[in-house]
Amino acid sequence: MADSPFYVNWTTQLRKGLLELAILNVLGNDSLYGYDIVRLLSDVDGLVITEGTIYPILSRLRNEEYVETYMEESPNGPARKYYRLTAKGREELRRMNHHWQRLHESIGTLRKERKR
Amino acid sequence: MIDLTPDAEQRFESYLTRMRAALRGSATGDDVEQSVREHVEVALGGVEGPVSADRLEPVLAQLGPPERWVSEDELPAWRRMMMRLSQGPEDWRLAYGSFALTLLMFVLMPIGGVLLLIPAYLVSRAFVEVLASRDEAIGARRWLVLPPVVIVMAIVTGIALIAPIGAAVSIGLRDLDDMFSTVARMRYDTGFLAMSAGVWWIVLAGIYSIVYRPYRAAFLPLTARLRRGHALVLTLVGAVFAAIGAVLLFVV
């Protein structure tokens, strides 16, 4: 069955909000360069439709000082730009994860109640 | 720098140009371009020799169309407006086009800007027709589109109601400089004015009942409630004025 415009719009909006959370989470434990971030997120089913979408978000997160960048020499070519969370980004990620967790649980509870 | 064949280089440059256009006005443009260049270099890093357009294409395809990278609400207001003008639905382009022409008309008024009223009115009419074909309400866009329609309607209606009366006065009344100068003259002039207006409005009501459809269509949606029966109202007003005029001219 073809996806309805409503479903397409809903998944697009959901993905848009979740991409920022996903990016901050992949940077939660490690510094990564752009290509690696894209590869990791592309492995999450249904999260990344066009890989290029991630770069404007990374750039915006950097402008808002949630992530910072530094250059590191690469043995395979020119220096690469690495991204890592700032203290501000780490704090925001903690709050976002907490909010997401509560939302996820609440939706789960709603679904269970409807099934009864 | 990655080594690209001339074809691939041309393809990549055209992709970057498209990307710059899509991100113009957003705070992320230069940074994103650097990241995309790095992405392509890493993705094609293992390719031997110059990279052909065929090898580059799948990488660009996975990056996707740059127009979809940034949503409209992340762009500055001027960019959103430009997008609506250049890529948006026809009705938005027409609405902004009409508004721009009206604005320009007022700015250029001292040097003949009034002529822009005609294209502004025509663009507004086109906009109203587009909405009608979609059975869509005008909504907030009325503030962009209706001013030229209101102005043209006021001019046309004003001329139709008043101009022939002015002509009758200038032909029928003598010594216009002495109008209303004495009690007798005041009675006669007022009577003549009322009679001219009344007779003309009765005639105009007849004309209106014949041409009310084009008149109504020309000034929609302002005239949406106008009916042929409204000619009767104009006839009655005309008759009252004509009667007052007749009394003043022939009875009093």
PDB file of C-alpha atoms in Angstrom, chain A residues 5-84:
ATOM      1  CA  PRO A   5       0.427  12.145   2.343  1.00  0.00           C
ATOM      2  CA  PHE A   6      -0.496  12.325   6.034  1.00  0.00           C
ATOM      3  CA  TYR A   7       1.861   9.450   6.910  1.00  0.00           C
ATOM      4  CA  VAL A   8       4.668  10.898   4.778  1.00  0.00           C
ATOM      5  CA  ASN A   9       4.283  14.310   6.420  1.00  0.00           C
ATOM      6  CA  TRP A  10       4.146  12.796   9.885  1.00  0.00           C
ATOM      7  CA  THR A  11       7.304  10.683   9.397  1.00  0.00           C
ATOM      8  CA  THR A  12       9.111  13.701   7.900  1.00  0.00           C
ATOM      9  CA  GLN A  13       8.275  15.860  10.916  1.00  0.00           C
ATOM     10  CA  LEU A  14       9.214  13.095  13.328  1.00  0.00           C
ATOM     11  CA  ARG A  15      12.509  12.414  11.569  1.00  0.00           C
ATOM     12  CA  LYS A  16      13.346  16.101  11.542  1.00  0.00           C
ATOM     13  CA  GLY A  17      13.041  16.338  15.315  1.00  0.00           C
ATOM     14  CA  LEU A  18      14.762  13.045  15.991  1.00  0.00           C
ATOM     15  CA  LEU A  19      17.794  13.679  13.764  1.00  0.00           C
ATOM     16  CA  GLU A  20      19.147  16.310  16.145  1.00  0.00           C
ATOM     17  CA  LEU A  21      18.724  13.941  19.070  1.00  0.00           C
ATOM     18  CA  ALA A  22      20.386  11.129  17.122  1.00  0.00           C
ATOM     19  CA  ILE A  23      23.349  13.294  16.088  1.00  0.00           C
ATOM     20  CA  LEU A  24      23.953  14.478  19.646  1.00  0.00           C
ATOM     21  CA  ASN A  25      23.713  10.881  20.855  1.00  0.00           C
ATOM     22  CA  VAL A  26      26.276   9.518  18.389  1.00  0.00           C
ATOM     23  CA  LEU A  27      28.610  12.262  19.586  1.00  0.00           C
ATOM     24  CA  GLY A  28      27.792  11.449  23.214  1.00  0.00           C
ATOM     25  CA  ASN A  29      30.737   9.159  23.761  1.00  0.00           C
ATOM     26  CA  ASP A  30      33.135   9.947  20.977  1.00  0.00           C
ATOM     27  CA  SER A  31      34.531  12.545  18.607  1.00  0.00           C
ATOM     28  CA  LEU A  32      33.599  11.681  15.045  1.00  0.00           C
ATOM     29  CA  TYR A  33      34.167  13.238  11.640  1.00  0.00           C
ATOM     30  CA  GLY A  34      31.240  14.118   9.406  1.00  0.00           C
ATOM     31  CA  TYR A  35      31.369  11.101   7.121  1.00  0.00           C
ATOM     32  CA  ASP A  36      31.383   8.686  10.087  1.00  0.00           C
ATOM     33  CA  ILE A  37      28.384  10.443  11.657  1.00  0.00           C
ATOM     34  CA  VAL A  38      26.508  10.120   8.368  1.00  0.00           C
ATOM     35  CA  ARG A  39      27.384   6.406   8.064  1.00  0.00           C
ATOM     36  CA  LEU A  40      26.302   5.644  11.652  1.00  0.00           C
ATOM     37  CA  LEU A  41      22.972   7.448  11.266  1.00  0.00           C
ATOM     38  CA  SER A  42      22.325   5.960   7.813  1.00  0.00           C
ATOM     39  CA  ASP A  43      22.416   2.535   9.463  1.00  0.00           C
ATOM     40  CA  VAL A  44      19.365   3.470  11.555  1.00  0.00           C
ATOM     41  CA  ASP A  45      16.391   2.290   9.520  1.00  0.00           C
ATOM     42  CA  GLY A  46      14.141   5.150   8.361  1.00  0.00           C
ATOM     43  CA  LEU A  47      16.095   7.916  10.079  1.00  0.00           C
ATOM     44  CA  VAL A  48      18.136   9.349   7.194  1.00  0.00           C
ATOM     45  CA  ILE A  49      16.573   9.678   3.772  1.00  0.00           C
ATOM     46  CA  THR A  50      19.108  12.067   2.254  1.00  0.00           C
ATOM     47  CA  GLU A  51      22.556  11.994   3.844  1.00  0.00           C
ATOM     48  CA  GLY A  52      23.237  15.645   3.063  1.00  0.00           C
ATOM     49  CA  THR A  53      20.511  16.664   5.540  1.00  0.00           C
ATOM     50  CA  ILE A  54      22.908  15.930   8.393  1.00  0.00           C
ATOM     51  CA  TYR A  55      25.497  18.581   7.489  1.00  0.00           C
ATOM     52  CA  PRO A  56      23.258  21.677   7.892  1.00  0.00           C
ATOM     53  CA  ILE A  57      22.119  20.256  11.252  1.00  0.00           C
ATOM     54  CA  LEU A  58      25.733  19.709  12.362  1.00  0.00           C
ATOM     55  CA  SER A  59      26.565  23.232  11.278  1.00  0.00           C
ATOM     56  CA  ARG A  60      23.598  24.658  13.158  1.00  0.00           C
ATOM     57  CA  LEU A  61      24.479  22.684  16.294  1.00  0.00           C
ATOM     58  CA  ARG A  62      27.984  24.125  16.040  1.00  0.00           C
ATOM     59  CA  ASN A  63      26.642  27.684  15.621  1.00  0.00           C
ATOM     60  CA  GLU A  64      24.516  27.145  18.714  1.00  0.00           C
ATOM     61  CA  GLU A  65      27.586  25.805  20.550  1.00  0.00           C
ATOM     62  CA  TYR A  66      26.190  22.356  21.249  1.00  0.00           C
ATOM     63  CA  VAL A  67      29.073  20.815  19.316  1.00  0.00           C
ATOM     64  CA  GLU A  68      32.549  22.032  18.447  1.00  0.00           C
ATOM     65  CA  THR A  69      34.953  21.036  15.698  1.00  0.00           C
ATOM     66  CA  TYR A  70      38.677  20.497  15.407  1.00  0.00           C
ATOM     67  CA  MET A  71      40.912  19.402  12.569  1.00  0.00           C
ATOM     68  CA  GLU A  72      42.935  16.220  12.740  1.00  0.00           C
ATOM     69  CA  GLU A  73      45.441  14.846  10.260  1.00  0.00           C
ATOM     70  CA  SER A  74      44.333  11.687   8.476  1.00  0.00           C
ATOM     71  CA  PRO A  75      46.703   8.959   7.241  1.00  0.00           C
ATOM     72  CA  ASN A  76      44.397   8.459   4.212  1.00  0.00           C
ATOM     73  CA  GLY A  77      44.281  12.025   2.898  1.00  0.00           C
ATOM     74  CA  PRO A  78      43.809  15.635   3.958  1.00  0.00           C
ATOM     75  CA  ALA A  79      42.999  16.702   7.527  1.00  0.00           C
ATOM     76  CA  ARG A  80      39.461  15.883   8.629  1.00  0.00           C
ATOM     77  CA  LYS A  81      37.020  17.945  10.625  1.00  0.00           C
ATOM     78  CA  TYR A  82      35.982  16.168  13.804  1.00  0.00           C
ATOM     79  CA  TYR A  83      32.888  16.981  15.844  1.00  0.00           C
ATOM     80  CA  ARG A  84      32.505  16.611  19.605  1.00  0.00           C
TER      81      ARG A  84
END
